[in-house]
């Protein structure tokens, strides 16, 4: 009997485009390891702020990166990044992190420090017997896993995204973050060539998930 395939699903998109909710749902439905790479950039940013490193001071950023030891903790179906043995908590959603994360994420050395780590999570998913990996971010289908089995790009009108973020109670200038994330030189936010682009403005989460689930179910067998 042929063994079940191991799949990699890449979901990219701007802030509040629906990536997190849909990737969590797919992770549950198909038993995929869920990886929120935005939380990695946020955790690195929180650590930089804790060490009082300024994103304009490249030497200080590099020296802080050299001292950071990364590891992974799998909680249920979710992979969390440990920095020095510690998983960051709610502070990664703070106003300070929201305001600085795009600046740190634009630094090529920061992205390089996370590249192999993120790719290595496919191995973690295999070891832990998941049927695959669903990774969300800005450059997953373009840079981290350009050969992913499935690549989706979610987008929504700015007003709708601002409404979603406000309803979560957070203070976040998502338009400004998207501007910075889309205009940076290294791995900018953009729909990768060949990815399936989904407009989530006027559809429910269930409809977005269904659109993505159909090809996954065809590959894995309906769960
Ligand atoms: O998904 P999020 O809004 O929590 O991501 C926070 C920031 O991290 C986002 O503004 C840009 C950066 N990021 C990135 O540059 N690349 C990724 N793959 C994921 C996030």
Short mmCIF file of C-alpha atoms and ligand atoms in Angstrom, two decimals:
data_model
loop_
_atom_site.label_atom_id
_atom_site.label_comp_id
_atom_site.label_asym_id
_atom_site.label_seq_id
_atom_site.Cartn_x
_atom_site.Cartn_y
_atom_site.Cartn_z
CA UNK A 1 0.00 0.00 0.00
CA UNK A 2 1.48 3.44 -0.90
CA UNK A 3 2.31 5.56 2.18
CA UNK A 4 0.43 8.82 2.78
CA UNK A 5 2.28 11.76 1.25
CA UNK A 6 3.84 14.44 3.44
CA UNK A 7 2.70 17.87 2.26
CA UNK A 8 3.96 21.41 2.68
CA UNK A 9 1.37 24.19 2.54
CA UNK A 10 2.58 27.79 2.26
CA UNK A 11 0.16 30.60 3.12
CA UNK A 12 1.29 34.18 2.61
CA UNK A 13 -0.50 37.49 2.92
CA UNK A 14 -0.60 40.86 4.64
CA UNK A 15 -1.61 41.57 8.22
CA UNK A 16 -5.16 40.44 9.09
CA UNK A 17 -5.67 38.84 5.66
CA UNK A 18 -7.01 35.64 7.24
CA UNK A 19 -3.77 33.59 7.24
CA UNK A 20 -3.74 32.61 10.90
CA UNK A 21 -7.36 31.50 11.20
CA UNK A 22 -7.30 29.53 7.97
CA UNK A 23 -3.93 27.88 8.59
CA UNK A 24 -4.97 26.85 12.12
CA UNK A 25 -8.16 25.31 10.74
CA UNK A 26 -6.28 23.42 8.03
CA UNK A 27 -3.77 22.22 10.62
CA UNK A 28 -6.59 20.74 12.73
CA UNK A 29 -8.47 19.26 9.82
CA UNK A 30 -5.52 17.54 8.16
CA UNK A 31 -3.20 17.01 11.14
CA UNK A 32 -0.51 19.38 9.84
CA UNK A 33 2.06 21.10 12.04
CA UNK A 34 1.08 24.79 12.17
CA UNK A 35 3.86 27.38 12.00
CA UNK A 36 3.18 31.10 12.36
CA UNK A 37 6.42 32.69 11.15
CA UNK A 38 5.16 36.17 12.04
CA UNK A 39 5.46 35.09 15.67
CA UNK A 40 9.17 34.34 15.01
CA UNK A 41 9.85 37.84 13.71
CA UNK A 42 7.85 39.19 16.64
CA UNK A 43 9.81 37.11 19.18
CA UNK A 44 13.14 38.25 17.70
CA UNK A 45 11.89 41.85 17.80
CA UNK A 46 10.78 41.52 21.45
CA UNK A 47 14.24 40.12 22.28
CA UNK A 48 15.97 42.99 20.43
CA UNK A 49 13.84 45.52 22.29
CA UNK A 50 14.60 43.76 25.58
CA UNK A 51 18.31 44.08 24.79
CA UNK A 52 17.74 47.71 23.75
CA UNK A 53 19.03 47.06 20.23
CA UNK A 54 18.12 49.68 17.65
CA UNK A 55 17.13 48.34 14.20
CA UNK A 56 19.34 50.99 12.55
CA UNK A 57 22.44 49.72 14.37
CA UNK A 58 23.44 46.76 12.21
CA UNK A 59 26.50 45.87 14.27
CA UNK A 60 24.36 45.64 17.41
CA UNK A 61 21.71 43.59 15.57
CA UNK A 62 24.35 41.16 14.31
CA UNK A 63 25.95 40.82 17.73
CA UNK A 64 22.55 40.17 19.37
CA UNK A 65 21.68 37.58 16.68
CA UNK A 66 24.97 35.78 17.29
CA UNK A 67 24.02 35.37 20.95
CA UNK A 68 20.49 34.07 20.29
CA UNK A 69 20.00 30.29 20.52
CA UNK A 70 16.87 29.07 18.73
CA UNK A 71 14.97 25.86 19.43
CA UNK A 72 11.44 24.60 18.86
CA UNK A 73 8.67 23.54 21.21
CA UNK A 74 5.70 21.70 19.73
CA UNK A 75 2.48 22.33 21.60
CA UNK A 76 -0.42 20.31 20.24
CA UNK A 77 -0.29 21.01 16.50
CA UNK A 78 1.61 24.27 16.82
CA UNK A 79 5.35 24.95 16.66
CA UNK A 80 6.64 27.73 18.89
CA UNK A 81 10.13 29.19 18.74
CA UNK A 82 12.24 29.15 21.88
CA UNK A 83 14.86 31.82 22.37
CA UNK A 84 17.36 30.76 25.00
CA UNK A 85 14.97 28.04 26.21
CA UNK A 86 12.06 30.46 26.61
CA UNK A 87 8.90 30.80 24.48
CA UNK A 88 7.81 34.44 24.28
CA UNK A 89 4.32 35.23 25.58
CA UNK A 90 1.80 37.99 24.91
CA UNK A 91 4.51 40.65 24.75
CA UNK A 92 5.03 39.75 21.09
CA UNK A 93 1.60 41.30 20.34
CA UNK A 94 2.43 44.56 22.19
CA UNK A 95 2.26 47.99 20.62
CA UNK A 96 6.06 48.29 20.81
CA UNK A 97 6.56 45.05 18.86
CA UNK A 98 3.87 46.01 16.32
CA UNK A 99 5.71 49.28 15.74
CA UNK A 100 9.20 47.77 15.34
CA UNK A 101 8.73 44.32 13.82
CA UNK A 102 8.72 45.41 10.16
CA UNK A 103 12.00 47.29 10.69
CA UNK A 104 13.77 44.25 12.13
CA UNK A 105 12.14 41.93 9.55
CA UNK A 106 13.59 44.07 6.73
CA UNK A 107 17.18 43.37 7.85
CA UNK A 108 18.70 40.66 5.60
CA UNK A 109 20.80 39.27 8.51
CA UNK A 110 17.62 38.74 10.57
CA UNK A 111 15.95 36.90 7.68
CA UNK A 112 19.05 34.76 7.07
CA UNK A 113 19.16 33.83 10.76
CA UNK A 114 15.62 32.45 10.44
CA UNK A 115 15.86 30.82 7.00
CA UNK A 116 17.38 27.42 7.90
CA UNK A 117 15.43 27.36 11.15
CA UNK A 118 12.12 27.69 9.28
CA UNK A 119 13.06 25.08 6.66
CA UNK A 120 14.09 22.72 9.44
CA UNK A 121 10.53 22.66 10.76
CA UNK A 122 9.55 20.30 7.94
CA UNK A 123 11.87 17.76 9.60
CA UNK A 124 10.25 18.41 12.98
CA UNK A 125 6.81 17.78 11.44
CA UNK A 126 8.01 14.49 9.93
CA UNK A 127 9.64 13.33 13.17
CA UNK A 128 6.44 14.04 15.07
CA UNK A 129 4.37 12.11 12.54
CA UNK A 130 2.32 14.99 11.22
CA UNK A 131 0.93 14.57 7.72
CA UNK A 132 2.63 17.77 6.72
CA UNK A 133 3.32 21.36 7.58
CA UNK A 134 1.23 24.51 7.13
CA UNK A 135 3.43 27.58 7.38
CA UNK A 136 2.12 31.14 7.25
CA UNK A 137 4.05 34.34 6.66
CA UNK A 138 5.13 36.78 3.99
CA UNK A 139 7.80 34.88 2.03
CA UNK A 140 6.94 31.21 2.57
CA UNK A 141 5.85 30.40 -0.97
CA UNK A 142 8.51 32.65 -2.50
CA UNK A 143 11.66 32.04 -0.42
CA UNK A 144 11.30 29.48 2.38
CA UNK A 145 9.43 26.75 0.47
CA UNK A 146 9.18 27.82 -3.19
CA UNK A 147 8.57 24.16 -4.06
CA UNK A 148 5.77 23.72 -1.50
CA UNK A 149 3.01 21.33 -2.58
CA UNK A 150 0.41 24.09 -2.14
CA UNK A 151 0.98 27.83 -2.15
CA UNK A 152 -1.76 30.32 -1.30
CA UNK A 153 -1.73 34.10 -1.13
CA UNK A 154 -4.51 35.76 0.87
CA UNK A 155 -5.49 39.38 0.53
CA UNK A 156 -8.36 41.64 1.57
CA UNK A 157 -9.34 45.30 1.30
CA UNK A 158 -7.40 47.50 3.74
CA UNK A 159 -10.61 48.77 5.42
CA UNK A 160 -11.81 45.23 6.09
CA UNK A 161 -8.42 44.21 7.48
CA UNK A 162 -8.32 47.26 9.76
CA UNK A 163 -11.83 46.34 10.97
CA UNK A 164 -10.74 42.76 11.73
CA UNK A 165 -7.66 43.87 13.66
CA UNK A 166 -9.65 46.47 15.63
CA UNK A 167 -12.23 43.82 16.55
CA UNK A 168 -9.38 41.77 18.04
CA UNK A 169 -8.67 44.76 20.30
CA UNK A 170 -5.08 45.29 19.16
CA UNK A 171 -3.41 48.59 18.32
CA UNK A 172 -1.68 47.95 15.04
CA UNK A 173 -0.96 50.16 12.02
CA UNK A 174 -1.43 47.35 9.56
CA UNK A 175 -1.38 49.59 6.47
CA UNK A 176 2.01 50.98 7.49
CA UNK A 177 3.38 47.50 8.29
CA UNK A 178 2.18 46.21 4.91
CA UNK A 179 3.78 49.18 3.18
CA UNK A 180 7.11 48.43 4.87
CA UNK A 181 6.81 44.65 4.34
CA UNK A 182 5.94 45.06 0.64
CA UNK A 183 8.60 47.64 -0.16
CA UNK A 184 11.64 46.07 1.53
CA UNK A 185 14.45 44.77 -0.70
CA UNK A 186 14.80 41.30 0.88
CA UNK A 187 11.87 38.87 0.53
CA UNK A 188 9.11 41.47 0.16
CA UNK A 189 5.47 40.59 0.69
CA UNK A 190 4.11 39.72 -2.76
CA UNK A 191 2.02 37.02 -4.34
CA UNK A 192 4.55 34.43 -5.56
CA UNK A 193 4.31 33.40 -9.19
CA UNK A 194 2.08 30.35 -9.50
CA UNK A 195 0.47 30.72 -6.04
CA UNK A 196 -3.33 30.60 -5.72
CA UNK A 197 -4.50 34.11 -4.83
CA UNK A 198 -7.65 34.36 -2.67
CA UNK A 199 -9.53 37.57 -1.90
CA UNK A 200 -10.94 37.15 1.63
CA UNK A 201 -12.75 40.52 1.83
CA UNK A 202 -16.30 39.34 1.26
CA UNK A 203 -16.13 35.65 2.13
CA UNK A 204 -16.36 33.77 5.40
CA UNK A 205 -13.46 31.94 6.99
CA UNK A 206 -15.23 28.65 6.21
CA UNK A 207 -15.37 29.54 2.51
CA UNK A 208 -11.68 30.46 2.44
CA UNK A 209 -10.76 27.22 4.19
CA UNK A 210 -12.94 25.19 1.81
CA UNK A 211 -11.16 26.64 -1.19
CA UNK A 212 -7.81 25.55 0.22
CA UNK A 213 -9.03 22.25 1.65
CA UNK A 214 -10.32 20.82 -1.63
CA UNK A 215 -6.90 20.26 -3.27
CA UNK A 216 -5.36 19.17 0.06
CA UNK A 217 -8.07 16.56 0.59
CA UNK A 218 -7.56 15.32 -2.96
CA UNK A 219 -3.87 14.76 -2.22
CA UNK A 220 -4.22 13.34 1.29
CA UNK A 221 -7.53 11.58 1.06
CA UNK A 222 -10.54 13.27 2.72
CA UNK A 223 -10.05 13.28 6.50
O1 LIG B 1 2.03 37.79 10.59
P1 LIG B 1 2.35 38.95 11.55
O2 LIG B 1 1.54 40.18 11.25
O3 LIG B 1 2.30 38.57 12.98
O4 LIG B 1 3.88 39.30 11.21
C1 LIG B 1 4.59 40.30 11.91
C2 LIG B 1 5.66 40.90 11.02
O5 LIG B 1 6.68 39.94 10.77
C3 LIG B 1 5.19 41.39 9.66
O6 LIG B 1 4.80 42.76 9.70
C4 LIG B 1 6.38 41.19 8.78
C5 LIG B 1 7.19 40.12 9.45
N1 LIG B 1 7.17 38.83 8.76
C6 LIG B 1 8.03 38.67 7.71
O7 LIG B 1 8.73 39.61 7.34
N2 LIG B 1 8.13 37.47 7.10
C7 LIG B 1 7.36 36.44 7.47
N3 LIG B 1 7.50 35.27 6.85
C8 LIG B 1 6.44 36.59 8.53
C9 LIG B 1 6.34 37.82 9.13
#
